[in-house]
Amino acid sequence: MTGEVAVLGAGMHPWGKWGRGFVEYGVVAARAALADAGVEWREVGSIVGADTVRGGYPGYVAGATFAKALGWQGARVASVYAACASGAQALDTARAQILSGLADVVLVVGADAAPKGFFRPAGGDRPDDPDWLRFRVLGATNPTYFGLYARRRMAVHGDTVDDFAQVKVKNAALGALNPNARYRKRVTAEEVAASAVVADPLRLLDICATSDGGAAVVLSSMEFARRHGAADPVRIRAVSTVTPRYPNTVLDLPDIATDSAVAVEPAAGTFRASIARAAYEEAGIGPEDLSLAEVYDLSTALELQWYEDLGLCEEGEAAKLLREGVTALGGRIPVNVSGGLASFGEAVPAQAIAQVCELTWQLRGSAGDRQVAGARVGITANQGLFGHGSSVIAVR
Amino acid sequence: MSRTRTPVVDGWFTGDGEDFRLLGTRCSACGSVFFPREDAFCRNPGCRGGELAEVPLSRHGRVWSYTDSQYRPPSPYVTDRELPWTPHALIAVELESERIVVLGQAVPGITVADLTVGMEVEVVPGVLHEDADTTWTTWHWRPTEVTA
Ligand SMILES: [Zn+2]
């Protein structure tokens, strides 16, 4: 077990399609987090930016870009890219700086202005890039992978498309309660069933959209938090940023094939399951201790997969957990009470930070209508391309 | 005027008709198989690395899962925007002797309605698209009970 760091402040720019630049979203989120923490920007010893990937340099050097926009004040800086796990790795970097004594207070910021439609690889002819190859050779978009996982669950575990739709129904009802969410309307199973098929068996309302948005947190040492008058802050107890183990035998973005298991027997448990396991081990807790979870519901079916990978239930029993209302607000372990990516959409570098914002508000008891009663322990789970995956555990 | 037949990626497949095969590589030290081919280093963390020799993969496998893309995929996938979009089924296929899952498009005419998880399929030569000078070739998965 490692030491803890305090979450002094959390802030967001509301998500949507606003048509402005990612720097603006990040600065609004950063200022909100600083105000929430009661910390002046000049007091911040380090800034870590989660990178967005757009043409030109500023997106790739997010830390310094946000620092410049907030006003150069000499802080230490880092910029982190790990696709969808960028925000979690930015948090991990900030935490390591605090625990090692390199910085007392760190501002972590992620923001994006997402392009319309499918995510796609950067331009040019690049046959050495697996992400380029899956588009060029197969036309395999992100939703096609989500479709493969969904169909596999139907075949192996007996999940139905209505089970998937019920995930959307649950998350949309929660998103309707969240002022930072992009989609704030309840959705019915009939509406999901009536939406167009994107990647069989998944429909438009099973798959999360792309959005603009920003999220930020202010982390500090426990010592700084005490001096600052925060005697009992929300604390981060684990950030697992693990890689898969060879052979990785579940087909994953953006690969065209799995590792072969012909020479080496695969480890028990998948990569996704190992992400949570590492976090539990680091935090010294288990799934039975959780009050809530925020997971990457890139598709409705993928949310069900996370129930099993987080150990909320046995393999194959996720749909049962959902049907019994265990993961709804008021259930034993509510999942995605923020509304999830179903209600926010993807703003890639911001979303793993936004998950931690939600945990912070929930653990403080300040989440309003979507408050999980008596929340003490929360977990997040996210996954990026190329074997990036992270889980954050926060406690109060 | 005849077009040149060019593989969409060099060295991933070879042969015609019954002799068509996906090509991977195999590590001489640990026996690990790689597709797409690894030509530089063995990726088994417990292996000090051996020669990576080209090896043809099994022709037959079983459907691990399948889906399609009902919306036109973005570039670099090449499509004719003048024509209405017709989706390809995409099939992830488990090859038993290599213990690997390989994704590929289904042969034209096969839709998700024709597929089930566990169904046997075979690899066949296919055409990805054609332009003025070139027929870009690829691999397709075809259910063995179907003659489409
Ligand atoms: Zn080897």
Coordinates of C-alpha atoms and ligand atoms in Angstrom, one line a residue:
Chain A
M1 CA 0.0 0.0 0.0
T2 CA 1.2 3.5 -0.8
G3 CA 0.3 6.8 0.9
E4 CA -2.7 8.8 0.2
V5 CA -3.2 12.2 -1.4
A6 CA -6.1 14.6 -0.8
V7 CA -8.5 15.8 -3.5
L8 CA -8.9 19.4 -2.4
G9 CA -10.9 20.6 -5.4
A10 CA -12.9 19.3 -8.4
G11 CA -14.3 21.2 -11.3
M12 CA -15.8 20.8 -14.8
H13 CA -16.8 22.7 -17.9
P14 CA -20.2 21.4 -18.8
W15 CA -20.1 18.8 -21.6
G16 CA -21.7 19.3 -25.0
K17 CA -20.9 20.5 -28.5
W18 CA -19.9 24.1 -27.8
G19 CA -17.7 24.8 -30.8
R20 CA -14.9 26.4 -28.8
G21 CA -11.3 25.3 -28.2
F22 CA -10.1 22.7 -25.7
V23 CA -8.0 25.3 -23.8
E24 CA -11.1 27.3 -22.9
Y25 CA -12.8 24.2 -21.5
G26 CA -9.7 23.2 -19.5
V27 CA -9.2 26.7 -18.0
V28 CA -12.9 26.9 -17.0
A29 CA -12.6 23.5 -15.3
A30 CA -9.2 24.4 -13.7
R31 CA -10.5 27.6 -12.3
A32 CA -13.6 25.8 -10.9
A33 CA -11.3 23.2 -9.2
L34 CA -9.0 25.8 -7.8
A35 CA -12.0 27.8 -6.4
D36 CA -13.5 24.6 -5.0
A37 CA -10.1 23.9 -3.3
G38 CA -9.7 27.4 -2.0
V39 CA -6.2 27.4 -3.6
E40 CA -4.7 30.2 -5.6
W41 CA -3.2 29.3 -8.9
R42 CA 0.1 30.8 -7.7
E43 CA 0.2 28.3 -4.8
V44 CA 0.2 25.4 -7.3
G45 CA 3.6 23.8 -7.5
S46 CA 2.9 21.5 -10.5
I47 CA 0.4 21.2 -13.3
V48 CA -0.2 18.0 -15.2
G49 CA -2.2 18.1 -18.5
A50 CA -3.9 15.2 -20.1
D51 CA -3.2 15.5 -23.8
T52 CA -5.6 15.7 -26.6
V53 CA -4.5 14.7 -30.1
R54 CA -5.2 17.2 -32.8
G55 CA -3.0 18.7 -35.5
G56 CA -0.4 21.1 -34.3
Y57 CA 1.5 21.2 -31.0
P58 CA -0.8 22.8 -28.3
G59 CA -2.9 19.6 -27.8
Y60 CA 0.2 17.5 -27.3
V61 CA 1.7 19.8 -24.7
A62 CA -1.5 20.3 -22.7
G63 CA 0.3 20.9 -19.3
A64 CA 2.1 24.0 -20.5
T65 CA -0.8 25.1 -22.7
F66 CA -3.1 25.3 -19.6
A67 CA -0.3 26.8 -17.6
K68 CA 0.1 29.6 -20.1
A69 CA -3.6 30.2 -20.3
L70 CA -3.9 30.4 -16.5
G71 CA -0.8 32.7 -16.5
W72 CA 2.8 31.5 -16.3
Q73 CA 3.8 31.2 -12.7
G74 CA 6.8 28.9 -12.9
A75 CA 5.1 25.6 -11.8
R76 CA 6.6 22.2 -12.6
V77 CA 4.8 20.8 -15.7
A78 CA 4.0 17.4 -17.3
S79 CA 1.9 16.4 -20.2
V80 CA 0.4 12.8 -20.5
Y81 CA -1.0 10.9 -23.4
A82 CA -2.6 7.5 -22.9
A83 CA -5.7 7.7 -25.2
C84 CA -8.9 7.3 -23.0
A85 CA -6.7 6.6 -19.9
S86 CA -4.9 10.0 -20.3
G87 CA -6.7 11.6 -17.4
A88 CA -6.0 8.7 -15.1
Q89 CA -2.3 8.7 -16.0
A90 CA -2.2 12.5 -15.4
L91 CA -3.6 11.8 -11.9
D92 CA -1.1 9.1 -11.4
T93 CA 1.8 11.5 -12.4
A94 CA 0.4 14.2 -10.0
R95 CA 0.1 11.7 -7.2
A96 CA 3.6 10.4 -7.7
Q97 CA 5.0 13.9 -7.5
I98 CA 3.1 14.5 -4.2
L99 CA 4.1 11.2 -2.6
S100 CA 7.7 11.7 -3.6
G101 CA 7.8 15.2 -2.2
L102 CA 8.4 16.9 -5.5
A103 CA 5.2 19.0 -5.2
D104 CA 2.7 19.8 -2.4
V105 CA -0.2 20.9 -4.6
V106 CA -0.8 19.7 -8.2
L107 CA -3.5 20.8 -10.7
V108 CA -4.6 18.1 -13.1
V109 CA -6.5 19.2 -16.2
G110 CA -8.0 17.4 -19.2
A111 CA -10.1 18.9 -21.9
D112 CA -11.2 18.2 -25.5
A113 CA -13.1 19.6 -28.4
A114 CA -14.0 16.3 -30.1
P115 CA -14.4 16.0 -33.8
K116 CA -17.7 15.0 -35.3
G117 CA -18.6 11.3 -35.9
F118 CA -16.2 8.4 -35.5
F119 CA -12.8 8.8 -34.0
R120 CA -10.3 8.2 -36.8
P121 CA -6.5 7.9 -37.0
A122 CA -4.2 10.8 -38.0
G123 CA -3.7 11.3 -41.7
G124 CA -1.1 9.9 -44.1
D125 CA -0.1 6.4 -45.2
R126 CA 1.1 4.6 -42.1
P127 CA 1.0 0.8 -42.5
D128 CA 3.3 0.5 -39.4
D129 CA 0.5 1.9 -37.2
P130 CA -2.1 -0.7 -35.9
D131 CA -4.7 2.1 -35.5
W132 CA -4.3 3.1 -39.1
L133 CA -4.3 -0.5 -40.3
R134 CA -7.6 -1.5 -38.6
F135 CA -9.3 1.3 -40.5
R136 CA -7.5 0.9 -43.8
V137 CA -7.8 -2.9 -44.0
L138 CA -11.1 -3.6 -42.2
G139 CA -13.0 -0.3 -41.8
A140 CA -13.1 -1.3 -38.1
T141 CA -14.3 1.7 -36.1
N142 CA -14.5 1.8 -32.3
P143 CA -18.2 0.8 -32.2
T144 CA -17.4 -2.4 -34.3
Y145 CA -15.2 -3.6 -31.4
F146 CA -18.0 -2.7 -28.9
G147 CA -20.3 -4.7 -31.2
L148 CA -18.0 -7.7 -31.1
Y149 CA -18.0 -7.7 -27.3
A150 CA -21.7 -7.3 -27.1
R151 CA -22.4 -10.2 -29.5
R152 CA -19.9 -12.3 -27.6
R153 CA -21.7 -11.6 -24.3
M154 CA -25.0 -12.6 -25.9
A155 CA -23.6 -15.9 -27.1
V156 CA -21.7 -16.8 -24.0
H157 CA -23.7 -15.3 -21.1
G158 CA -27.2 -15.0 -22.7
D159 CA -27.4 -11.2 -22.4
T160 CA -30.1 -9.7 -24.5
V161 CA -30.3 -6.4 -26.4
D162 CA -33.0 -5.4 -23.9
D163 CA -30.5 -5.9 -21.1
F164 CA -28.2 -3.5 -23.0
A165 CA -31.0 -1.0 -23.4
Q166 CA -31.7 -1.0 -19.7
V167 CA -28.2 0.2 -19.0
K168 CA -29.0 3.2 -21.2
V169 CA -32.3 3.7 -19.4
K170 CA -30.5 3.7 -16.0
N171 CA -27.7 6.0 -17.1
A172 CA -29.9 8.5 -18.9
A173 CA -32.2 8.8 -15.8
L174 CA -29.1 9.6 -13.8
G175 CA -27.6 12.0 -16.4
A176 CA -30.9 13.9 -16.3
L177 CA -30.0 14.8 -12.7
N178 CA -26.5 16.1 -13.5
P179 CA -26.0 19.7 -14.6
N180 CA -22.6 18.9 -16.2
A181 CA -24.0 16.2 -18.4
R182 CA -24.5 16.8 -22.1
Y183 CA -27.7 14.7 -22.4
R184 CA -30.2 15.5 -19.7
K185 CA -33.2 13.6 -21.0
R186 CA -34.6 10.3 -19.8
V187 CA -34.6 7.5 -22.4
T188 CA -36.9 4.5 -22.7
A189 CA -36.0 1.0 -23.8
E190 CA -38.4 1.6 -26.8
E191 CA -36.4 4.6 -27.8
V192 CA -33.1 2.6 -27.7
A193 CA -34.8 -0.2 -29.8
A194 CA -36.0 2.4 -32.3
S195 CA -32.6 4.0 -32.8
A196 CA -30.5 3.0 -35.8
V197 CA -28.1 0.0 -35.6
V198 CA -24.5 1.2 -35.6
A199 CA -22.6 -2.0 -35.1
D200 CA -24.8 -5.1 -34.8
P201 CA -26.2 -5.7 -32.1
L202 CA -25.6 -2.2 -30.8
R203 CA -27.7 0.8 -31.7
L204 CA -27.1 4.5 -31.7
L205 CA -28.4 4.9 -28.1
D206 CA -26.2 2.0 -26.9
I207 CA -23.0 3.8 -27.9
C208 CA -21.6 7.0 -26.4
A209 CA -21.2 10.1 -28.5
T210 CA -18.2 12.4 -28.9
S211 CA -18.4 15.6 -26.9
D212 CA -16.6 18.8 -25.9
G213 CA -15.8 19.0 -22.2
G214 CA -13.3 19.6 -19.5
A215 CA -12.5 18.4 -16.0
A216 CA -9.9 19.2 -13.4
V217 CA -8.9 18.3 -9.9
V218 CA -6.5 19.8 -7.3
L219 CA -4.5 17.2 -5.5
S220 CA -2.3 17.8 -2.4
S221 CA -0.3 16.1 0.2
M222 CA -2.3 15.2 3.4
E223 CA 0.0 17.5 5.3
F224 CA -0.9 20.5 3.0
A225 CA -4.6 19.6 3.3
R226 CA -4.4 19.7 7.1
R227 CA -2.6 23.0 7.0
H228 CA -5.1 24.3 4.6
G229 CA -8.0 23.5 7.0
A230 CA -9.2 20.4 5.2
A231 CA -9.1 17.9 8.1
D232 CA -11.1 15.1 6.4
P233 CA -10.7 15.5 2.7
V234 CA -11.6 13.0 0.0
R235 CA -8.4 10.9 -0.5
I236 CA -7.1 9.0 -3.4
R237 CA -5.8 5.6 -2.2
A238 CA -5.0 3.9 -5.4
V239 CA -4.3 4.6 -9.1
S240 CA -3.6 1.4 -11.0
T241 CA -2.1 2.1 -14.4
V242 CA -1.2 -1.4 -15.4
T243 CA -0.4 -3.0 -18.8
P244 CA -1.8 -6.4 -20.0
R245 CA 0.1 -9.7 -19.5
Y246 CA 1.2 -11.7 -22.5
P247 CA -0.6 -13.4 -24.1
N248 CA -3.5 -10.9 -24.1
T249 CA -6.2 -13.2 -25.5
V250 CA -9.2 -10.8 -25.6
L251 CA -9.4 -8.9 -28.9
D252 CA -8.9 -5.3 -28.1
L253 CA -8.8 -1.8 -29.7
P254 CA -7.0 -1.2 -32.1
D255 CA -5.7 -4.7 -32.7
I256 CA -6.6 -7.0 -35.7
A257 CA -5.7 -10.1 -33.7
T258 CA -5.1 -11.3 -30.2
D259 CA -1.8 -12.6 -28.9
S260 CA -1.5 -16.3 -29.6
A261 CA -1.7 -18.5 -26.5
V262 CA 0.1 -21.4 -28.2
A263 CA 3.4 -21.1 -26.4
V264 CA 2.4 -19.4 -23.1
E265 CA -0.7 -20.2 -21.0
P266 CA -2.7 -17.0 -20.4
A267 CA -2.9 -15.7 -16.9
A268 CA -6.2 -16.2 -15.0
G269 CA -8.4 -13.2 -15.6
T270 CA -8.4 -10.7 -18.4
F271 CA -6.6 -7.4 -18.8
R272 CA -9.7 -5.5 -17.8
A273 CA -10.1 -7.5 -14.6
S274 CA -6.4 -7.0 -13.8
I275 CA -6.9 -3.2 -13.8
A276 CA -9.4 -3.4 -10.9
R277 CA -7.5 -6.1 -9.1
A278 CA -4.3 -4.0 -9.0
A279 CA -6.3 -1.0 -7.6
Y280 CA -7.9 -3.2 -4.9
E281 CA -4.5 -4.5 -3.9
E282 CA -3.0 -1.1 -3.7
A283 CA -5.9 0.3 -1.7
G284 CA -6.2 -2.7 0.6
I285 CA -9.9 -3.1 0.0
G286 CA -12.2 -5.3 -2.0
P287 CA -15.3 -4.9 -4.2
E288 CA -17.5 -5.6 -1.1
D289 CA -16.2 -2.3 0.4
L290 CA -17.4 -0.1 -2.5
S291 CA -20.2 2.5 -2.2
L292 CA -20.2 3.3 -5.9
A293 CA -18.4 2.9 -9.2
E294 CA -17.9 5.1 -12.3
V295 CA -17.0 3.0 -15.3
Y296 CA -16.3 3.6 -19.0
D297 CA -19.7 2.8 -20.6
L298 CA -18.4 3.4 -24.1
S299 CA -21.3 1.0 -24.9
T300 CA -24.1 -0.3 -22.8
A301 CA -22.8 -3.8 -23.1
L302 CA -19.3 -2.7 -22.0
E303 CA -20.8 -1.4 -18.7
L304 CA -22.1 -4.9 -18.0
Q305 CA -18.6 -6.3 -18.7
W306 CA -17.1 -3.9 -16.1
Y307 CA -19.5 -5.2 -13.4
E308 CA -17.7 -8.5 -13.8
D309 CA -14.3 -7.1 -14.2
L310 CA -14.6 -5.0 -11.1
G311 CA -15.7 -8.1 -9.2
L312 CA -19.2 -6.7 -8.4
C313 CA -20.6 -10.1 -9.5
E314 CA -19.4 -13.4 -10.9
E315 CA -18.6 -13.8 -14.6
G316 CA -21.8 -13.9 -16.7
E317 CA -24.0 -12.4 -13.9
A318 CA -23.9 -8.7 -14.8
A319 CA -27.3 -8.6 -16.5
K320 CA -28.8 -10.2 -13.5
L321 CA -27.2 -7.5 -11.3
L322 CA -28.7 -4.8 -13.5
R323 CA -32.1 -6.4 -13.6
E324 CA -32.2 -6.6 -9.8
G325 CA -31.5 -2.9 -9.6
V326 CA -28.2 -3.5 -7.7
T327 CA -26.4 -0.9 -9.9
A328 CA -29.1 1.7 -9.9
L329 CA -29.2 4.7 -7.5
G330 CA -30.5 3.2 -4.2
G331 CA -29.1 -0.2 -5.1
R332 CA -26.2 -1.9 -3.2
I333 CA -23.5 -0.7 -5.6
P334 CA -24.7 2.1 -7.9
V335 CA -22.7 2.4 -11.2
N336 CA -22.4 5.6 -13.2
V337 CA -24.5 7.8 -11.0
S338 CA -23.0 10.7 -12.9
G339 CA -24.9 9.5 -15.9
G340 CA -21.8 7.9 -17.3
L341 CA -20.4 8.4 -20.8
A342 CA -23.9 7.7 -22.0
S343 CA -24.9 11.1 -20.7
F344 CA -21.6 12.9 -21.1
G345 CA -20.1 11.6 -24.3
E346 CA -16.4 11.2 -24.9
A347 CA -14.1 14.1 -24.3
V348 CA -11.1 11.8 -24.2
P349 CA -8.5 13.5 -22.0
A350 CA -11.1 14.8 -19.6
Q351 CA -13.3 11.7 -18.9
A352 CA -11.1 9.8 -16.5
I353 CA -10.7 13.0 -14.5
A354 CA -14.4 13.7 -14.6
Q355 CA -14.9 10.2 -13.0
V356 CA -12.8 11.3 -10.1
C357 CA -14.7 14.6 -9.9
E358 CA -17.9 12.6 -9.5
L359 CA -16.3 10.4 -6.8
T360 CA -15.2 13.5 -5.0
W361 CA -18.7 15.1 -4.9
Q362 CA -20.3 11.8 -3.9
L363 CA -17.8 11.1 -1.1
R364 CA -18.3 14.7 0.2
G365 CA -22.1 14.1 0.1
S366 CA -22.6 17.1 -2.2
A367 CA -23.9 15.3 -5.3
G368 CA -27.5 16.6 -4.9
D369 CA -30.3 14.6 -6.4
R370 CA -28.0 11.8 -7.5
Q371 CA -26.3 11.4 -4.1
V372 CA -25.4 7.8 -3.1
A373 CA -26.4 7.7 0.6
G374 CA -23.5 7.4 3.0
A375 CA -20.9 7.0 0.2
R376 CA -17.4 6.1 1.7
V377 CA -15.5 4.3 -1.0
G378 CA -15.6 4.8 -4.8
I379 CA -13.8 3.2 -7.8
T380 CA -13.4 4.4 -11.4
A381 CA -12.4 2.2 -14.3
N382 CA -11.3 3.3 -17.8
Q383 CA -9.4 1.9 -20.7
G384 CA -7.5 3.5 -23.6
L385 CA -6.0 2.2 -26.8
F386 CA -2.8 0.1 -26.9
G387 CA -3.0 -1.5 -23.5
H388 CA -3.6 1.5 -21.4
G389 CA -6.1 1.0 -18.5
S390 CA -6.5 2.5 -15.1
S391 CA -8.6 2.4 -12.0
V392 CA -8.8 5.0 -9.3
I393 CA -10.0 4.3 -5.7
A394 CA -11.1 7.3 -3.6
V395 CA -12.2 7.1 0.1
R396 CA -13.5 9.3 2.8
Chain B
M1 CA -6.8 -2.1 -69.4
S2 CA -6.1 -4.5 -66.6
R3 CA -5.4 -3.4 -63.0
T4 CA -2.4 -4.6 -61.0
R5 CA -3.3 -6.9 -58.1
T6 CA -1.7 -5.5 -55.0
P7 CA -2.1 -6.8 -51.4
V8 CA -3.5 -4.1 -49.1
V9 CA -0.6 -4.9 -46.8
D10 CA 2.6 -6.6 -47.8
G11 CA 3.4 -10.0 -46.4
W12 CA 0.2 -10.7 -44.5
F13 CA -1.2 -13.4 -46.9
T14 CA -0.3 -15.4 -49.9
G15 CA -1.5 -17.8 -52.5
D16 CA -4.7 -18.3 -54.5
G17 CA -7.8 -20.5 -54.2
E18 CA -7.3 -23.5 -51.9
D19 CA -3.7 -22.4 -51.3
F20 CA -4.6 -19.0 -49.9
R21 CA -3.2 -18.5 -46.4
L22 CA -2.7 -15.8 -43.8
L23 CA 1.0 -15.4 -43.0
G24 CA 2.3 -14.9 -39.5
T25 CA 5.7 -15.5 -37.9
R26 CA 6.8 -18.0 -35.3
C27 CA 9.6 -17.5 -32.8
S28 CA 12.2 -20.3 -33.1
A29 CA 13.0 -20.1 -29.4
C30 CA 9.6 -20.2 -27.7
G31 CA 7.2 -21.1 -30.5
S32 CA 5.0 -18.0 -30.1
V33 CA 3.0 -17.2 -33.2
F34 CA 2.4 -13.6 -34.3
F35 CA -0.3 -12.1 -36.6
P36 CA 0.1 -9.5 -37.9
R37 CA 3.6 -10.7 -38.4
E38 CA 6.4 -9.6 -36.0
D39 CA 9.7 -9.5 -37.8
A40 CA 11.9 -7.7 -35.2
F41 CA 11.4 -9.1 -31.7
C42 CA 9.5 -11.9 -30.0
R43 CA 6.9 -10.3 -27.7
N44 CA 6.8 -13.1 -25.2
P45 CA 8.3 -11.5 -22.0
G46 CA 9.8 -14.8 -20.9
C47 CA 11.6 -15.3 -24.1
R48 CA 15.1 -14.1 -24.9
G49 CA 14.2 -14.0 -28.5
G50 CA 14.8 -16.3 -31.5
E51 CA 14.6 -16.1 -35.2
L52 CA 11.1 -15.1 -36.4
A53 CA 10.2 -17.3 -39.3
E54 CA 7.3 -16.9 -41.6
V55 CA 4.5 -19.4 -41.0
P56 CA 1.1 -19.9 -42.7
L57 CA -1.9 -19.9 -40.4
S58 CA -4.7 -22.5 -40.3
R59 CA -7.3 -22.1 -43.1
H60 CA -10.2 -22.9 -40.8
G61 CA -11.4 -21.5 -37.6
R62 CA -14.5 -20.8 -35.5
V63 CA -16.4 -17.5 -35.1
W64 CA -15.5 -15.9 -31.7
S65 CA -17.8 -13.0 -32.4
Y66 CA -19.1 -10.8 -35.2
T67 CA -20.6 -7.4 -36.0
D68 CA -20.8 -4.9 -38.8
S69 CA -20.5 -1.2 -39.5
Q70 CA -23.9 0.1 -40.6
Y71 CA -22.4 3.6 -41.0
R72 CA -19.6 4.3 -43.5
P73 CA -16.2 4.0 -41.8
P74 CA -14.0 7.1 -42.1
S75 CA -10.7 7.3 -44.1
P76 CA -8.3 5.6 -44.5
Y77 CA -11.0 3.0 -45.3
V78 CA -11.6 3.6 -49.0
T79 CA -15.2 3.8 -50.2
D80 CA -17.0 5.3 -53.2
R81 CA -19.0 8.1 -51.7
E82 CA -21.1 8.2 -54.9
L83 CA -22.5 4.8 -54.0
P84 CA -24.9 4.0 -51.1
W85 CA -23.1 2.3 -48.2
T86 CA -23.5 -1.4 -47.8
P87 CA -21.9 -2.8 -44.7
H88 CA -19.5 -5.7 -44.5
A89 CA -19.9 -8.2 -41.7
L90 CA -16.7 -8.3 -39.6
I91 CA -15.8 -11.7 -38.0
A92 CA -13.4 -12.4 -35.2
V93 CA -12.2 -16.0 -35.8
E94 CA -10.5 -18.3 -33.3
L95 CA -7.9 -20.5 -34.9
E96 CA -7.6 -23.6 -32.8
S97 CA -4.0 -24.8 -33.4
E98 CA -2.5 -21.3 -33.1
R99 CA -4.9 -20.3 -30.2
I100 CA -5.3 -16.8 -31.7
V101 CA -8.3 -14.7 -32.7
V102 CA -8.0 -12.9 -36.1
L103 CA -10.5 -10.2 -37.3
G104 CA -11.5 -10.0 -40.9
Q105 CA -14.3 -9.0 -43.2
A106 CA -16.8 -11.7 -44.3
V107 CA -17.1 -12.5 -48.0
P108 CA -19.4 -10.1 -49.8
G109 CA -23.1 -11.2 -49.5
I110 CA -22.7 -12.6 -46.0
T111 CA -24.4 -10.5 -43.3
V112 CA -24.6 -10.8 -39.6
A113 CA -27.9 -12.6 -40.0
D114 CA -26.0 -15.5 -41.6
L115 CA -23.6 -15.9 -38.7
T116 CA -23.5 -17.5 -35.2
V117 CA -20.8 -17.7 -32.6
G118 CA -19.0 -21.0 -32.9
M119 CA -19.7 -21.5 -36.6
E120 CA -16.9 -22.8 -38.8
V121 CA -15.3 -20.4 -41.3
E122 CA -12.4 -20.5 -43.7
V123 CA -10.1 -17.9 -45.1
V124 CA -10.4 -17.0 -48.7
P125 CA -8.8 -14.4 -51.0
G126 CA -10.9 -11.2 -51.4
V127 CA -10.9 -7.8 -52.9
L128 CA -10.9 -4.8 -50.6
H129 CA -11.5 -2.2 -53.3
E130 CA -10.4 -1.2 -56.8
D131 CA -9.2 2.1 -58.2
A132 CA -8.1 3.1 -61.7
D133 CA -4.9 1.1 -61.7
T134 CA -5.0 -1.3 -58.8
T135 CA -7.1 -4.1 -57.4
W136 CA -6.3 -4.1 -53.7
T137 CA -6.5 -7.6 -52.3
T138 CA -7.2 -8.8 -48.8
W139 CA -8.5 -11.8 -46.9
H140 CA -12.1 -12.7 -46.2
W141 CA -13.8 -15.2 -43.8
R142 CA -16.4 -17.4 -45.4
P143 CA -18.7 -19.7 -43.5
T144 CA -17.9 -23.2 -44.7
E145 CA -21.6 -24.3 -45.0
V146 CA -22.3 -21.3 -47.3
T147 CA -21.3 -21.1 -50.9
A148 CA -22.0 -17.3 -51.3
Ligands
ZN1 ZN 10.0 -16.2 -28.4

